[in-house]
CSV table of C-alpha atoms in Angstrom, one decimal:
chain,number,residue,atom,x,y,z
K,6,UNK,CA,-33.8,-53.5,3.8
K,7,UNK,CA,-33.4,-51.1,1.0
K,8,UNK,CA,-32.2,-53.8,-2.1
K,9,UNK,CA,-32.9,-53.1,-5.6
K,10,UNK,CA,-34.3,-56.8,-6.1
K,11,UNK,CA,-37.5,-56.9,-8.0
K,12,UNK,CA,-40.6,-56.7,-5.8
K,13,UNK,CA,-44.2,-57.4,-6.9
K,14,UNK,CA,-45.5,-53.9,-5.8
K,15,UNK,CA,-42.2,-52.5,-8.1
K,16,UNK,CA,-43.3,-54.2,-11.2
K,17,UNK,CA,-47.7,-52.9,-10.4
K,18,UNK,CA,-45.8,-49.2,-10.1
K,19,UNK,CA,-43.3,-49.7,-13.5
K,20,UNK,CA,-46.6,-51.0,-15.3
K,21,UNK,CA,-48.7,-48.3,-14.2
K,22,UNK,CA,-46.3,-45.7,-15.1
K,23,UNK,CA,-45.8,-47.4,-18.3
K,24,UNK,CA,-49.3,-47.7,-19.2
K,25,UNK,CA,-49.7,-44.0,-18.0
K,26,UNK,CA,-46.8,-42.3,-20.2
K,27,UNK,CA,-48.0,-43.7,-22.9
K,28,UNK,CA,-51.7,-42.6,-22.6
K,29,UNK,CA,-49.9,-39.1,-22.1
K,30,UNK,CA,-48.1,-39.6,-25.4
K,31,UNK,CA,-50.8,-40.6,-27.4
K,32,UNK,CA,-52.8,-37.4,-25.8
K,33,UNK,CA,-50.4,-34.8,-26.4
K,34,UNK,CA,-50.3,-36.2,-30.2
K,35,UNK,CA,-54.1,-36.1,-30.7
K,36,UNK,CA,-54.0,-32.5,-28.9
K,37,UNK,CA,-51.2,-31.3,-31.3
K,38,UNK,CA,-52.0,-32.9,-34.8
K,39,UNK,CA,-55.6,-32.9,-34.7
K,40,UNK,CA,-57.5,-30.2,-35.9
K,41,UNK,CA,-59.9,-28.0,-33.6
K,42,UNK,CA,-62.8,-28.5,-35.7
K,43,UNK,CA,-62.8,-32.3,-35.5
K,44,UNK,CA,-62.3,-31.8,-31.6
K,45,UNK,CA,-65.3,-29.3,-31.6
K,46,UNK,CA,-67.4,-31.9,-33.2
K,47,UNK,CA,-66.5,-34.5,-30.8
K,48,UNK,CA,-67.6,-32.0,-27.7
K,49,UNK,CA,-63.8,-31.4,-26.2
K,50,UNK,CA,-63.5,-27.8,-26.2
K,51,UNK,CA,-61.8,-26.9,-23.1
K,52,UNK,CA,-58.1,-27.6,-24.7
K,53,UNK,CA,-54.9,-25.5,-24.5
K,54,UNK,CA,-53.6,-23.4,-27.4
K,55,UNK,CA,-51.8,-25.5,-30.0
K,56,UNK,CA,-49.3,-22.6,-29.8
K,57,UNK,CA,-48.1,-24.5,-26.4
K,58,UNK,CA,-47.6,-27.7,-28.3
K,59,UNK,CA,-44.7,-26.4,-30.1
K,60,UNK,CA,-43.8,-24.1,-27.1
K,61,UNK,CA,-43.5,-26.3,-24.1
K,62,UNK,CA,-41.1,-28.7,-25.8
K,63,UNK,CA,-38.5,-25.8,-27.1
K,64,UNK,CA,-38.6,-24.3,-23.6
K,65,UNK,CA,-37.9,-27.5,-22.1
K,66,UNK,CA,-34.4,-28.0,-24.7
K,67,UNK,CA,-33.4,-24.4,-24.3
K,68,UNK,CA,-34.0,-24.9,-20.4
K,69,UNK,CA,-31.8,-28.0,-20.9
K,70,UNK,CA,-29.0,-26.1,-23.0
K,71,UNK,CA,-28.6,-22.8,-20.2
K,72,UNK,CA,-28.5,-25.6,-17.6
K,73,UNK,CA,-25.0,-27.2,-19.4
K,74,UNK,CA,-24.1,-23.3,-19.2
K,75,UNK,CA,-25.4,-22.5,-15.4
K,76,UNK,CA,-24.3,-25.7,-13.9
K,77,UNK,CA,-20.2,-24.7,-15.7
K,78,UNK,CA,-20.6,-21.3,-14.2
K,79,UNK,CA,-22.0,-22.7,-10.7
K,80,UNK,CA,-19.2,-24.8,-10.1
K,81,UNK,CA,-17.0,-21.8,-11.4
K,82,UNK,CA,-18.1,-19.5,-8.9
K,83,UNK,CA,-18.0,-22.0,-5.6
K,84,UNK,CA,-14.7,-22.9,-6.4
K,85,UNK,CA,-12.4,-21.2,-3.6
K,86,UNK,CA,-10.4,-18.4,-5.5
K,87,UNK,CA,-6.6,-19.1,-4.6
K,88,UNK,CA,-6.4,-16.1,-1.4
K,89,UNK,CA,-8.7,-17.9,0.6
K,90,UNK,CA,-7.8,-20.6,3.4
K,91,UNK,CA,-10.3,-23.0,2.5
K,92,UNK,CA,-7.6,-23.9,-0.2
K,93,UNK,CA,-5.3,-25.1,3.1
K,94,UNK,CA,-7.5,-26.2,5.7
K,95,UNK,CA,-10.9,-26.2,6.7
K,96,UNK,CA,-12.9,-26.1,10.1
K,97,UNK,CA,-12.4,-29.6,10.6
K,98,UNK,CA,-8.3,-29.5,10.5
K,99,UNK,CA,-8.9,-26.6,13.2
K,100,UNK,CA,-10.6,-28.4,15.8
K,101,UNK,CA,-8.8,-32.2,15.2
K,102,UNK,CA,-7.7,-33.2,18.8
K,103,UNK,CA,-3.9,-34.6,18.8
K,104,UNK,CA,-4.1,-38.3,19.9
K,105,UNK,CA,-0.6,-39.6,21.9
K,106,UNK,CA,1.9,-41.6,20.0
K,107,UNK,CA,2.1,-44.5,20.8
K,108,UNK,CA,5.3,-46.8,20.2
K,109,UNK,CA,5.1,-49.2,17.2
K,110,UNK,CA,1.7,-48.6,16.7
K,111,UNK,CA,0.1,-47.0,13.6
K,112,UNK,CA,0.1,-43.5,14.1
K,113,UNK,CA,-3.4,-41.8,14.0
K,114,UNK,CA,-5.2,-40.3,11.2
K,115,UNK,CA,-4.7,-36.2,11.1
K,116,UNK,CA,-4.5,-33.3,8.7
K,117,UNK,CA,-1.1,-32.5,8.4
K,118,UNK,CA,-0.4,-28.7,8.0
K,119,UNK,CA,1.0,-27.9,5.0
K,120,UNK,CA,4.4,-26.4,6.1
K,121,UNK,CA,5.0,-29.9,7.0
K,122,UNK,CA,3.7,-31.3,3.7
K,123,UNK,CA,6.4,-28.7,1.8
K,124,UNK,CA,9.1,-29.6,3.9
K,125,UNK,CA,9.0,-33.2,3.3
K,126,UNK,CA,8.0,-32.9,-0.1
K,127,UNK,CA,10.2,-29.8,-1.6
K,128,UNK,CA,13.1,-29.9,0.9
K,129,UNK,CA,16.1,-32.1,0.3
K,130,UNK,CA,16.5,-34.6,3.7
K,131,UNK,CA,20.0,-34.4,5.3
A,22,UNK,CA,25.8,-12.6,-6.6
A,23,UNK,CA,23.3,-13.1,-9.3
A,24,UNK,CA,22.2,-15.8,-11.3
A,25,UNK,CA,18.9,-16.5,-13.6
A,26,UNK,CA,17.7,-19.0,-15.4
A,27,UNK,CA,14.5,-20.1,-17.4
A,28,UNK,CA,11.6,-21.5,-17.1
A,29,UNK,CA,8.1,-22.4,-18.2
A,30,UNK,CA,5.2,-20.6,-17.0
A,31,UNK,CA,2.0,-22.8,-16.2
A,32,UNK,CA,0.4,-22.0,-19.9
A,33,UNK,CA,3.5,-22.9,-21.4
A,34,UNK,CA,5.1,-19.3,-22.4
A,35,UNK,CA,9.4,-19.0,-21.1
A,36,UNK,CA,9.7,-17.1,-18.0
A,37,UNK,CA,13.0,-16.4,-16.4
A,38,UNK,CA,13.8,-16.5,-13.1
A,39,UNK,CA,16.5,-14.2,-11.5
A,40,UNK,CA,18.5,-14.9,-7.8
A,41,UNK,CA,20.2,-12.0,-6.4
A,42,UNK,CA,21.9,-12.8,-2.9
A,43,UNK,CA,22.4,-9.1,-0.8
A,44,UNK,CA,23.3,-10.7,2.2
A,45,UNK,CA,23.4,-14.3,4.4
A,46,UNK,CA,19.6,-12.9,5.2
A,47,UNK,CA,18.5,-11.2,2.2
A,48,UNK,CA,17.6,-12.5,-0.6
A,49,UNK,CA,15.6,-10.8,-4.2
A,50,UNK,CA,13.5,-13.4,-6.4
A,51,UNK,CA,12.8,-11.8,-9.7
A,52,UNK,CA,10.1,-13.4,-12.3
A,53,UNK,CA,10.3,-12.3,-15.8
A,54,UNK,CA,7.5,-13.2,-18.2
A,55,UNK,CA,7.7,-12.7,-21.9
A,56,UNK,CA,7.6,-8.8,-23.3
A,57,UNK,CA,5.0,-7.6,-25.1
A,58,UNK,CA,5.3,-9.4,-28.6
A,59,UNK,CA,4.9,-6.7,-32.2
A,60,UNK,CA,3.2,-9.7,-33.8
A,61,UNK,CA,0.7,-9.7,-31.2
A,62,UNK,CA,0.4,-5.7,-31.3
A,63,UNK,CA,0.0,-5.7,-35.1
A,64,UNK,CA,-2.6,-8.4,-35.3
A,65,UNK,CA,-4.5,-7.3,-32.7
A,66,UNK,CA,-4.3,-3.8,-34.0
A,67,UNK,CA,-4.8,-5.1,-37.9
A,68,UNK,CA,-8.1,-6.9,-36.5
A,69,UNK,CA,-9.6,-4.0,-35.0
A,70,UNK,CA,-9.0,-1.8,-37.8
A,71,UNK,CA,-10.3,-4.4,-40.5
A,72,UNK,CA,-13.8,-4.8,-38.5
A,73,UNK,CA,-14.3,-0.8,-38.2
A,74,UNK,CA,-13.3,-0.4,-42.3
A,75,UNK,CA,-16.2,-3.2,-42.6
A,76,UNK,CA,-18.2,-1.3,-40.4
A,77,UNK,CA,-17.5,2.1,-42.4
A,78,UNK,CA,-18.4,0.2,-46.0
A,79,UNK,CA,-21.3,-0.8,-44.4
A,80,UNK,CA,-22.8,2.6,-42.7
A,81,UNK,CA,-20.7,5.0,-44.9
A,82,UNK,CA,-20.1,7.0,-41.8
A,83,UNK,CA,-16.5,8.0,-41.5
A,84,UNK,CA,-16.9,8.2,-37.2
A,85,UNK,CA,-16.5,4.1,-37.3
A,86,UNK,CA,-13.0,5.2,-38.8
A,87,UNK,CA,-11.9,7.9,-35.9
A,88,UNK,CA,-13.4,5.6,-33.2
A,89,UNK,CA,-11.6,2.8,-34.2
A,90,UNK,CA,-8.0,4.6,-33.9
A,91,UNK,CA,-9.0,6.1,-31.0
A,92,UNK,CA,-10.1,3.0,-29.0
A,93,UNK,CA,-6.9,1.2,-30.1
A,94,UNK,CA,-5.1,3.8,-28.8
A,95,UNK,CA,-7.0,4.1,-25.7
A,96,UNK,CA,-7.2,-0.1,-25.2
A,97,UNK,CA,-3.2,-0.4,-25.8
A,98,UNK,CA,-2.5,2.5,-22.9
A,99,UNK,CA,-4.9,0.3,-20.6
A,100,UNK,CA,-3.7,-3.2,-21.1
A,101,UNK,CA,0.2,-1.9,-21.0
A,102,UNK,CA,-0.7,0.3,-17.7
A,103,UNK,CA,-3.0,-2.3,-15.7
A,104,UNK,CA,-2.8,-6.0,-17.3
A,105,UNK,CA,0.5,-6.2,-18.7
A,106,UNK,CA,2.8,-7.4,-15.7
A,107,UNK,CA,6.1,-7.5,-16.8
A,108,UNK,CA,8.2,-8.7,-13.7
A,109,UNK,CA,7.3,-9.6,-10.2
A,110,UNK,CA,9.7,-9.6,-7.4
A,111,UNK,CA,10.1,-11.1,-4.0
A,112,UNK,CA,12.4,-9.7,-1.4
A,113,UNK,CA,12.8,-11.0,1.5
A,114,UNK,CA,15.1,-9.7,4.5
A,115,UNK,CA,15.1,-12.2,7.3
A,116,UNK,CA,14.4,-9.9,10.1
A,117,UNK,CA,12.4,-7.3,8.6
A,118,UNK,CA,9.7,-8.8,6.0
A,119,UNK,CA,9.2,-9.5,2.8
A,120,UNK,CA,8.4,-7.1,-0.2
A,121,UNK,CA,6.3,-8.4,-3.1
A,122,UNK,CA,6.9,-5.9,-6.2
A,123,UNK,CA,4.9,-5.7,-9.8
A,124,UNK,CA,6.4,-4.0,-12.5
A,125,UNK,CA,3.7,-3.4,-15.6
A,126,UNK,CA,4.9,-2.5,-19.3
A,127,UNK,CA,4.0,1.0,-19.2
A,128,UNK,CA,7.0,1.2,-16.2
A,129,UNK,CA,4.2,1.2,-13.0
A,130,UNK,CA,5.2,-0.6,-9.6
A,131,UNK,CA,2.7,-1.6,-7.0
A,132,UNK,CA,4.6,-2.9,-4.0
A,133,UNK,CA,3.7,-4.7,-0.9
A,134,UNK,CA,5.4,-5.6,2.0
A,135,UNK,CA,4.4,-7.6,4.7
A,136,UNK,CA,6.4,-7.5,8.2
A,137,UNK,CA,7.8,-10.5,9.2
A,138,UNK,CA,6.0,-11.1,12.6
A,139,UNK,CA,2.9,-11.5,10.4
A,140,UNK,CA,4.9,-14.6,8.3
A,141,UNK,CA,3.8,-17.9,9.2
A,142,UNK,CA,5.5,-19.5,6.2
A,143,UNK,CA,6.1,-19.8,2.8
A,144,UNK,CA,4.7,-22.5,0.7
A,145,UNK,CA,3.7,-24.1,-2.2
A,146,UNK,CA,-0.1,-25.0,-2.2
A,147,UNK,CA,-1.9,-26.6,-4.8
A,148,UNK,CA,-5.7,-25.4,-5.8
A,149,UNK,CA,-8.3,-25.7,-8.6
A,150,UNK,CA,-7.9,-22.8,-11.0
A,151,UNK,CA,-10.1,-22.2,-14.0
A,152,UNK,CA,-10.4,-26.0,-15.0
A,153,UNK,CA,-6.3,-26.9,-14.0
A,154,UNK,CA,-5.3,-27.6,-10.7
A,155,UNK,CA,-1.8,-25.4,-10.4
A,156,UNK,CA,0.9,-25.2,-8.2
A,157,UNK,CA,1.7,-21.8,-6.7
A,158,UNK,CA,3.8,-19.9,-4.0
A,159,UNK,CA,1.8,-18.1,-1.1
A,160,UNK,CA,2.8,-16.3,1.8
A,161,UNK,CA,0.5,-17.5,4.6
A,162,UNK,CA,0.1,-14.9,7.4
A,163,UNK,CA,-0.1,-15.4,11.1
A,164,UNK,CA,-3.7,-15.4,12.9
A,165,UNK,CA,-3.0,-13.2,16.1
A,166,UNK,CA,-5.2,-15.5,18.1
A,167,UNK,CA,-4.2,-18.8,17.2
A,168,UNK,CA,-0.1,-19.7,16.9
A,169,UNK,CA,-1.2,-22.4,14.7
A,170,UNK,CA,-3.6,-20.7,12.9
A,171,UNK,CA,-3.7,-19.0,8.9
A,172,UNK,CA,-5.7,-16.3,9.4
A,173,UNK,CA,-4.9,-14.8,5.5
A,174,UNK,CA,-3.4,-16.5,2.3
A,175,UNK,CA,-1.5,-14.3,0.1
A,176,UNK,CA,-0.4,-15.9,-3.8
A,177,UNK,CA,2.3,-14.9,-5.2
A,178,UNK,CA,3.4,-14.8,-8.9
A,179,UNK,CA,0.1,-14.3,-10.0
A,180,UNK,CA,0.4,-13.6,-13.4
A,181,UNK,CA,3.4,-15.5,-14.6
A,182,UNK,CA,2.5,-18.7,-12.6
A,183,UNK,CA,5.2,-20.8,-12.7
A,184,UNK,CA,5.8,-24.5,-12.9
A,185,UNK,CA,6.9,-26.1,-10.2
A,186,UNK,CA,10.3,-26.7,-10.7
A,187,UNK,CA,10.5,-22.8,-10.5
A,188,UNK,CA,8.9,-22.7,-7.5
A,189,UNK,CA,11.0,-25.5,-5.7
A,190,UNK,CA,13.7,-23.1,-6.7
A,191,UNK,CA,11.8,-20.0,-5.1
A,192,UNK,CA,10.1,-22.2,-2.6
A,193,UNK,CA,14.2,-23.5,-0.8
A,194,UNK,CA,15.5,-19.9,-1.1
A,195,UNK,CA,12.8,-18.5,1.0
A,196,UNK,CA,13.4,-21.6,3.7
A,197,UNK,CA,17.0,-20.9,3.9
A,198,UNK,CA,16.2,-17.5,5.4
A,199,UNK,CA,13.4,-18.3,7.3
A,200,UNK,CA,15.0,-21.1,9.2
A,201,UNK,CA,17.1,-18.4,10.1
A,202,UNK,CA,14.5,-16.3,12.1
A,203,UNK,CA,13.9,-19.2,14.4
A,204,UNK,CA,17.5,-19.9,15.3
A,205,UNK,CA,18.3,-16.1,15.7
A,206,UNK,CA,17.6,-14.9,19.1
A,207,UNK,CA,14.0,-13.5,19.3
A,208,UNK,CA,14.4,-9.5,20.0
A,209,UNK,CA,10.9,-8.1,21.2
């Protein structure tokens, strides 16, 4: 029962979130744009340094930059170098149990090895 | 009997490949990438040179000068003694093993040689390498164990990587003599 159709209870939640992003936005631009004096005078003292206003949001871009970066050098380094013999099977091929052949029926699904894969492919059929 | 002929190496740069026949059981598979170019060597020399005279006009301190010969110097023994793989060899003897050879610029050769009870096969396997996916010739080696079994994987041609119409060429010699091993009577 897990559709993506639109449910009453999905559009209270999209609303709400909605409604509450945009009271965060309208926040963080009072909190950065507004002087401290005016927000003294108003009795809202307990506020974060405007230093983080500019901060948060370059940390979050740089973050975002290095990530491009990490996530190329991730994949780079659990890639299997070419000596290892996950590049030609894996534990799965190992433990595969041979079903019978049957006549004219399809034969079952297996991992062929690969000296069998090169012969077929690379050497000429008498 | 010898014949070679040439080739392209995966990045595109010509590579020849050399057949020698000794025997019916013995064969020698020779891979020749390009030599080192004097282009290459001068502009890589020039550029070195040219960033420590900029260097020098901007600290005035004639070391920058002296270090800059000397690190050339130094960098063009390394990369001719350890990077710089001229020709790799394969030599395979049917009932003794195969021999993998490296010869670098500056004259060095590392061998191998791997007997042939520890030969499973030869092939060509495919794997992701630095963004490409290329073909290349390994040696896989028996698992003691487990007849079926790969217990090690061992590339060949590592630094002049081959196309694949290279290695078909390296890949059906090989076959011819190892077919031979299992219709010669096994001697224990």
């Amino acid at each position: 029962e897990n559709s993506p159709a639109p449910l009453p209870e999905r559009a209270i939640y999209g609303f709400a979130l909605f409604l509450g992003s945009w009271f965060g936005f309208i926040l963080y631009l009072i909190w950065a744009y507004i002087p401290e004096t005016w927000l003294f005078s108003l009795g809202l003292t307990y506020w974060p340094q405007k230093y983080w206003a500019v901060a948060l949001p370059v940390y979050l871009l740089v973050a975002v930059g290095i990530g491009y970066v990490l996530l190329f050098g991730i994949n780079m380094m659990s890639t299997a170098p070419l000596n290892s013999t996950h590049t030609v099977t894996d534990n799965y091929a190992k433990k595969q149990q041979q079903k019978k052949f049957q006549e004219e029926a399809i034969p079952a699904l297996r991992d062929i090895p690969i000296s069998e894969v090169n012969r077929m492919f690379f050497l000429p059929e008498k | 009997m010898a014949e070679e002929r040439r080739f392209r190496s995966a990045c595109g740069a010509p590579i020849a490949l050399r057949r020698r026949q000794h025997s019916a059981s013995c064969r020698e598979l020779a891979v020749r990438g390009p030599r080192l170019q004097l282009r290459s060597l001068s502009a890589a020399t020039s550029a070195v040179w040219l960033a420590a005279y900029g260097l020098f006009a901007i600290s005035e301190n004639s070391v920058v000068l002296s270090a800059a010969i000397f690190v050339s110097l130094i960098g063009l023994i390394i990369y001719l003694h350890f990077v710089k793989i001229d020709q790799e060899s394969l030599l395979v003897i049917g009932s003794l093993g195969i021999q993998v050879t490296s010869s670098y610029a500056s004259g060095k050769e590392s061998t191998t040689f791997i007997e042939m009870g520890q030969v499973k096969d030869v092939v060509i396997n495919e794997a992701i390498h630095m963004q490409k996916v290329i073909y290349y010739l390994c040696i896989l080696l028996q698992d003691p164990e487990d007849p079926q079994g790969v217990s090690e994987v061992v590339p060949l041609f590592q630094s002049s990587k081959p196309r694949l119409d290279c290695l078909i060429e390296v890949y059906k010699s090989c076959q011819e003599i190892l077919e031979q091993r299992k219709t010669a009577p096994q001697s224990s």
